Coordinates of C-alpha atoms and ligand atoms in Angstrom, one line a residue:
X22 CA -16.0 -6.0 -104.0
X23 CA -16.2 -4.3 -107.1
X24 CA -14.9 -6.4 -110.1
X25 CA -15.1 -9.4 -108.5
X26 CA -17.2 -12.3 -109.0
X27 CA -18.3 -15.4 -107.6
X28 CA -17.7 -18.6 -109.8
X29 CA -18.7 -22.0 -109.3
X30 CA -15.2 -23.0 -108.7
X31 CA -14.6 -20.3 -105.9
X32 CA -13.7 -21.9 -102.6
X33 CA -14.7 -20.9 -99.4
X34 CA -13.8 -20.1 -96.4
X35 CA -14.9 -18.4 -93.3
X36 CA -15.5 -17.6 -89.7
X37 CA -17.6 -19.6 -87.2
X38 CA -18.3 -17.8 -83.7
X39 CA -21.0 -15.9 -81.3
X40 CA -20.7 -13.1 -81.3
X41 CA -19.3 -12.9 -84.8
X42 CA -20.6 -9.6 -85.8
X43 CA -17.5 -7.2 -84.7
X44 CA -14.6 -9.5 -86.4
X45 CA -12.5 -8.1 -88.5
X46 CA -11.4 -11.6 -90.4
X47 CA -13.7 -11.0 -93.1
X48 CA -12.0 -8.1 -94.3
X49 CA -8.5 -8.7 -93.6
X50 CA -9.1 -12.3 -95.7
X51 CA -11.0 -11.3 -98.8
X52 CA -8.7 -7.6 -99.1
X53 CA -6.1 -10.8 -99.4
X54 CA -7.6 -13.2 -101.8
X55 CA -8.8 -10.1 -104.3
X56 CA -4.7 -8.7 -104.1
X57 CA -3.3 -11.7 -104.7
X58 CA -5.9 -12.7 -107.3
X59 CA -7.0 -16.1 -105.6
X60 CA -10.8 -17.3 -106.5
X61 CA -11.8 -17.6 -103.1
X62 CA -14.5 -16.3 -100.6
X63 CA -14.7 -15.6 -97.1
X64 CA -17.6 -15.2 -94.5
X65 CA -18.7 -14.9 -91.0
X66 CA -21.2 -17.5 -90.0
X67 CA -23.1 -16.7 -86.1
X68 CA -22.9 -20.6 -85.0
X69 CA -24.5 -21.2 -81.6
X70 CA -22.8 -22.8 -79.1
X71 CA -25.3 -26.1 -79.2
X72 CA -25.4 -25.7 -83.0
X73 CA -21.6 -26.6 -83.8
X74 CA -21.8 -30.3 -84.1
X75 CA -24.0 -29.2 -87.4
X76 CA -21.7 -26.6 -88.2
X77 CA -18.6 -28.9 -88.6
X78 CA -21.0 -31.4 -90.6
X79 CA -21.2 -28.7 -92.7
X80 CA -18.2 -27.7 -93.5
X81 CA -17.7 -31.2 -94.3
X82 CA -21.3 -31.3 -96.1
X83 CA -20.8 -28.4 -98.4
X84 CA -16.7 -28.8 -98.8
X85 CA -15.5 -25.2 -97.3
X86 CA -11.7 -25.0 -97.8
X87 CA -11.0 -23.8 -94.8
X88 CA -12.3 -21.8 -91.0
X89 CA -11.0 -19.5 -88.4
X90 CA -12.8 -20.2 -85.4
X91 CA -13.2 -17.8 -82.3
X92 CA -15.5 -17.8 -79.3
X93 CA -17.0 -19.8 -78.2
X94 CA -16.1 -22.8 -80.2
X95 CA -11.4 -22.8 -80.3
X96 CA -12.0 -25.8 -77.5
X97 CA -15.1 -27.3 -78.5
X98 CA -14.3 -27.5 -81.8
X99 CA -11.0 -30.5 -81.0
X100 CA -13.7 -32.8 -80.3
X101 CA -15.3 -32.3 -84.4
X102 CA -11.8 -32.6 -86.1
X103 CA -9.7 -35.8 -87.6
X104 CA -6.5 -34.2 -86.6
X105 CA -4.7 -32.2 -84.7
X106 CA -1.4 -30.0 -85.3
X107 CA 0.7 -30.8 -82.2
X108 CA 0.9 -27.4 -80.7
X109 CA -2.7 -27.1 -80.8
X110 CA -3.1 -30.6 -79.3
X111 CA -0.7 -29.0 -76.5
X112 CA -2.9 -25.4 -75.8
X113 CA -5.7 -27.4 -76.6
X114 CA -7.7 -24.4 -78.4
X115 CA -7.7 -24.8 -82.6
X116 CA -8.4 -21.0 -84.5
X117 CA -7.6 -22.4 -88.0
X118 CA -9.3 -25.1 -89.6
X119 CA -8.1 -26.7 -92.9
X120 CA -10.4 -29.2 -94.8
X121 CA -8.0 -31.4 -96.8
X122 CA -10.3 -33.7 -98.8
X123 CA -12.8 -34.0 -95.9
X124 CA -10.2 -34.3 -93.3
X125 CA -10.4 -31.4 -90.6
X126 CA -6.7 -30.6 -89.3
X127 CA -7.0 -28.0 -86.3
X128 CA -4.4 -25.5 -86.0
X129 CA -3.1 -22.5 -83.4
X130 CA -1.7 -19.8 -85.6
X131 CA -3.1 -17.6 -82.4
X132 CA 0.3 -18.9 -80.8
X133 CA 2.5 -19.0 -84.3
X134 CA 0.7 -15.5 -85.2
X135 CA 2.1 -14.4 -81.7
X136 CA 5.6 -15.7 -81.7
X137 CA 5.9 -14.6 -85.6
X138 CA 5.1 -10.6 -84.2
X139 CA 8.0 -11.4 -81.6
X140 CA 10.5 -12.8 -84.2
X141 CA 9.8 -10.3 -86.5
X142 CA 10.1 -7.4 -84.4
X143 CA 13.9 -9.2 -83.3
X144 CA 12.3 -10.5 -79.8
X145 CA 13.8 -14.0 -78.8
X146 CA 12.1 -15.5 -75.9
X147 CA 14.8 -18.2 -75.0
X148 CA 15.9 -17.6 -71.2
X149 CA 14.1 -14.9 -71.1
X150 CA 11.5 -14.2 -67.8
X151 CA 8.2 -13.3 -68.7
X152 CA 5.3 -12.2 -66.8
X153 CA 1.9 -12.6 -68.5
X154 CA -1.2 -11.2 -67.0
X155 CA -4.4 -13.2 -67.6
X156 CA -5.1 -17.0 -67.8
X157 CA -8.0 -17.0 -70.3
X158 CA -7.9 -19.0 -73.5
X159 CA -5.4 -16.7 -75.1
X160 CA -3.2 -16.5 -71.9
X161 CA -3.0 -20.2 -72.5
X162 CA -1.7 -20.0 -76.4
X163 CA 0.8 -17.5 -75.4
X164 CA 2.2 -19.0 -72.5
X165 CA 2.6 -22.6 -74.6
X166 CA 4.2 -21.4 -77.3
X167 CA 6.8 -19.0 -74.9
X168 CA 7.3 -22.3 -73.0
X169 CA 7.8 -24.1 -75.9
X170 CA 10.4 -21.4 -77.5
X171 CA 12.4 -21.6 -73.8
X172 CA 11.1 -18.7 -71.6
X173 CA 10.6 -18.7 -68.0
X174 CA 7.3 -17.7 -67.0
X175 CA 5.6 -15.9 -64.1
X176 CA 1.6 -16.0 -64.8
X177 CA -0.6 -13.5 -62.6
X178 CA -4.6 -13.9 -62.5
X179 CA -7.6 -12.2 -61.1
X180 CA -8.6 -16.0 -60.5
X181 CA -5.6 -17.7 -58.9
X182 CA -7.4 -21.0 -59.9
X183 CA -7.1 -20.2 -63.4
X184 CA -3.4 -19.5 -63.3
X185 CA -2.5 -22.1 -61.6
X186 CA -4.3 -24.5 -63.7
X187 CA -2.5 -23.0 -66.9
X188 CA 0.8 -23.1 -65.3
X189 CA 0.4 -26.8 -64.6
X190 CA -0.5 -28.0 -67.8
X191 CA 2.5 -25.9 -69.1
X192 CA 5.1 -27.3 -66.7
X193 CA 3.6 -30.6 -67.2
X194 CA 4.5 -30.5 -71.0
X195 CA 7.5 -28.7 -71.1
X196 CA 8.9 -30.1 -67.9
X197 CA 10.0 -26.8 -66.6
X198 CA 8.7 -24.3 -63.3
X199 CA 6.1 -22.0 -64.0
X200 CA 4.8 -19.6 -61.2
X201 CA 1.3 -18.9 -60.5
X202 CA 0.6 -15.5 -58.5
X203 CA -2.6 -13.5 -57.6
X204 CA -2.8 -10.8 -59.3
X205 CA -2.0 -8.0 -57.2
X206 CA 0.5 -5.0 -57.3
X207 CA 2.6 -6.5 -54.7
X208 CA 2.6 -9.5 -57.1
X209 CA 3.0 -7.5 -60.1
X210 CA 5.9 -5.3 -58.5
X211 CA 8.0 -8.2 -57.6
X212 CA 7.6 -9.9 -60.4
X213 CA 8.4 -7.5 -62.6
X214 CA 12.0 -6.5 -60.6
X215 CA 13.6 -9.3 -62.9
X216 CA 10.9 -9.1 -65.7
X217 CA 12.7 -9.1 -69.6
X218 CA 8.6 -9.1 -71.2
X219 CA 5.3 -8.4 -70.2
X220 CA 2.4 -9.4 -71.7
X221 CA -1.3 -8.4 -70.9
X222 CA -3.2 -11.5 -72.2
X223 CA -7.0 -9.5 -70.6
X224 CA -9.0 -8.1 -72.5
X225 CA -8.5 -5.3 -69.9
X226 CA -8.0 -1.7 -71.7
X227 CA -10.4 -3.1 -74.9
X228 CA -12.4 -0.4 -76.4
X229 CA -14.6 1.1 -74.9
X230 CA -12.8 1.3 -72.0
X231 CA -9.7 2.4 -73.1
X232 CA -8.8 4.1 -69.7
X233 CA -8.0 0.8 -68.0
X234 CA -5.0 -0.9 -67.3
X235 CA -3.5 -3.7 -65.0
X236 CA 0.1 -2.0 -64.4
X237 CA 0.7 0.8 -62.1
X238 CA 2.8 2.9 -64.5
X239 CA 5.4 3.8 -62.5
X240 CA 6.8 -0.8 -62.8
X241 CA 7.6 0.5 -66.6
X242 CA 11.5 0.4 -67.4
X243 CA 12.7 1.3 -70.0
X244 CA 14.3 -2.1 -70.3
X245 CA 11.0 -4.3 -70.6
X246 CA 9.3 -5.4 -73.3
X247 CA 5.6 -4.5 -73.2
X248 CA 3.6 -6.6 -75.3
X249 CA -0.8 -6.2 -75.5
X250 CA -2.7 -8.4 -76.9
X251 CA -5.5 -5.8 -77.5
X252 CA -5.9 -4.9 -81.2
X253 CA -8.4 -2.1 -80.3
X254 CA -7.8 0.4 -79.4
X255 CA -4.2 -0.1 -81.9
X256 CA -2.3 1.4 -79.1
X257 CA -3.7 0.4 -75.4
X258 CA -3.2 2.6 -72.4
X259 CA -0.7 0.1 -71.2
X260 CA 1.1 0.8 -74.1
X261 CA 1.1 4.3 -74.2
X262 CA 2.6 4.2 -70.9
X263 CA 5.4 1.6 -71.6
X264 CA 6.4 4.4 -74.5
X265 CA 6.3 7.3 -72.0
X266 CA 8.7 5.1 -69.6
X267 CA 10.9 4.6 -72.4
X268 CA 10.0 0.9 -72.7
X269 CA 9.3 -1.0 -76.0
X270 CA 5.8 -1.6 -76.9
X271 CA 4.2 -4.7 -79.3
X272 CA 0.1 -3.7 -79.9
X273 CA -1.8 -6.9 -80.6
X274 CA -2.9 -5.6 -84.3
X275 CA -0.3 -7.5 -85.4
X276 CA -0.8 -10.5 -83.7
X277 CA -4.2 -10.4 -85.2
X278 CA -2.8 -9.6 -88.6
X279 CA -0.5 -12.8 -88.2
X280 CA -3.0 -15.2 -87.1
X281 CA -4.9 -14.5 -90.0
X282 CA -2.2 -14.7 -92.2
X283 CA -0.7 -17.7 -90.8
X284 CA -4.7 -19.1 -91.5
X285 CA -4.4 -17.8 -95.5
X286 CA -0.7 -19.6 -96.0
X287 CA -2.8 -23.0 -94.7
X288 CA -5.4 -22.8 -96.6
X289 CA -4.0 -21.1 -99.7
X290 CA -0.4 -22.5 -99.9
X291 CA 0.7 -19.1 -100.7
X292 CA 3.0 -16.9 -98.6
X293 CA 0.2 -14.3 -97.2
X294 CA 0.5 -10.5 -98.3
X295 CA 0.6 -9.3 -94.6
X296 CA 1.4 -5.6 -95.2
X297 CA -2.1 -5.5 -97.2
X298 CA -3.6 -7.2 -94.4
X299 CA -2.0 -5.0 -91.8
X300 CA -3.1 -2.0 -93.9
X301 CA -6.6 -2.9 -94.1
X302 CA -7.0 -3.7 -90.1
X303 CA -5.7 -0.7 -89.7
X304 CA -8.1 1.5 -92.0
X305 CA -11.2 -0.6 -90.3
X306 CA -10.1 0.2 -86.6
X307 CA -8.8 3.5 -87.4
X308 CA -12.6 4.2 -88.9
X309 CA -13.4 2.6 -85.4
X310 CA -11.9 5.3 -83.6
X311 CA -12.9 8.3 -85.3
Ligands
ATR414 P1 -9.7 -14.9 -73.7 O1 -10.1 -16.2 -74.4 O2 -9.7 -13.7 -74.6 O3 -8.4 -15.0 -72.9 P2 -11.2 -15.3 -71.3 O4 -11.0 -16.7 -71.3 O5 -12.6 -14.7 -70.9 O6 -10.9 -14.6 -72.7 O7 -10.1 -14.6 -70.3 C1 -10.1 -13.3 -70.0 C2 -8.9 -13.0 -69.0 O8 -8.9 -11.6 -68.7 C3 -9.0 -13.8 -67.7 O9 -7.7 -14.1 -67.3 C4 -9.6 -12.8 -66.8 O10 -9.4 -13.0 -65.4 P3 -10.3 -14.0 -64.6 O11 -9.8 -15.4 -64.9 O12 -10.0 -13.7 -63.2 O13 -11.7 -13.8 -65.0 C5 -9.0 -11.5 -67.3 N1 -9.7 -10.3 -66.9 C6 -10.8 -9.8 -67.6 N2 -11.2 -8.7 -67.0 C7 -10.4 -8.4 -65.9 C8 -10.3 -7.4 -65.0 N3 -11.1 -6.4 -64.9 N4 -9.3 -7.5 -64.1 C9 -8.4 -8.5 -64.1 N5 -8.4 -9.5 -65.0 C10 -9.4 -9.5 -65.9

């Protein structure tokens, strides 16, 4: 962080999780705040599960402009804050904190950082069917904020329990079907017959086991839409394979580059410099893989 330096009007911001060690937020956020010349600051802070009603006190305590929260806490945290965006009130997970004045708004810019990489990339969800694998806490952001943006959705899970219970809450808020399946491949075959996007929302195929996948290769068209929410490796071997079967495929490096740059507009006001950010995720993970 070579000529820069800490003043006592720097704000700051930061990270609160367990594990916290491997995130990359750190990086992507202060690379940001030194490009665009902004005095702030941002850290990773290990806060124990049992330790996060102190945490939040803290923020409060010691006036912290702003957090990106990740696991364990996105659900726990609801409970700590004065208010609540309303799509994070629907998923019911918060990744982006902003501390106006001592009032803690909760945000999701894991769903807005998702849809944003789906816009950009010219990928409208509306009437589209989409089959997402998982049913985990980020299954949950990305099936809201599909629902929301008028897709039809198919969820498959390990635990059928778990799918179901997502796709309930989802129908329940957006009044519309969505199917719950075991995952299997008979599951995943059929479902995929009619399938416009799929999206792995496991961590399945996460470094180091970059040999797994979920989807037999041979269910990639060329017509789908192959979208991973793993950032590392950059290119998954579910991806790989949706290229090799002519299909199009969206890596979850820039869904993490979003949802931290959706976090710096919040906390900033400023419109984020996400090609730096992309750059310097990419330089960390590409060091990763070496
Ligand atoms: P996250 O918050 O990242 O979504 P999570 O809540 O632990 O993490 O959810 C992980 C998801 O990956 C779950 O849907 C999990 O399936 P289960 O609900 O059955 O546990 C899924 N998952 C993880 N490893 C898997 C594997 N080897 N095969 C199939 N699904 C897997």
């Amino acid at each position: 962080m070579r000529g820069r330096y800490i003043s006592g009007k720097t704000k700051v911001c930061g990270i609160i999780g367990d594990p916290v060690e491997h995130t990359m937020s750190p990086i992507i956020q202060n690379a940001a705040f030194s490009d665009m010349g902004l005095d702030y600051l941002y850290l990773p802070f290990k806060v124990k599960r049992e330790e996060l009603a102190k945490a939040i006190d803290g923020v409060r305590a010691l006036n912290i402009r702003g957090l990106n929260v990740t696991i364990p806490h996105k659900v726990a945290i609801i409970q700590f804050l004065d208010e609540l965006d309303p799509l994070a009130e629907k998923i019911g997970a918060v990744n982006t904190v902003v501390n106006y004045g001592g009032v803690l708004r909760g945000y999701n810019t894991d769903a807005t950082g998702f849809m944003q990489v789906l816009l950009e990339k010219g990928v409208e969800p509306e009437g589209k069917s989409v089959v997402i694998i998982g049913a985990g806490g980020a299954s949950r952001g990305v099936s809201f904020i599909l629902a929301e943006r008028g897709a039809n959705l198919t969820i498959l899970n390990r635990t059928l329990s778990k799918a179901e219970e997502c796709a309930d809450s989802v129908s329940r808020i957006f009044k519309k079907r969505v199917k719950a399946l075991p995952l299997d491949s008979e599951n995943l075959t059929k479902a995929l017959e009619k399938a416009d996007i799929l999206v792995n929302a496991t961590s399945v195929g996460m470094s180091p086991n970059i040999d797994e996948t979920l989807v037999a290769s041979n269910l990639l068209k060329p017509a789908l839409i192959v979208v991973d929410i793993v950032s590392n490796p950059i290119k998954t071997k579910l991806l790989k394979e949706a290229e090799a079967a002519g299909a199009r495929a969206i890596g979850g490096l820039d869904m993490l580059v979003w949802q931290g740059a959706l976090a710096f507009e919040k906390w900033t006001g400023l419109k984020a410099p996400v090609e730096l950010m992309r750059n310097e995720v990419i330089k960390v993970l590409e060091g990763h893989e070496n």
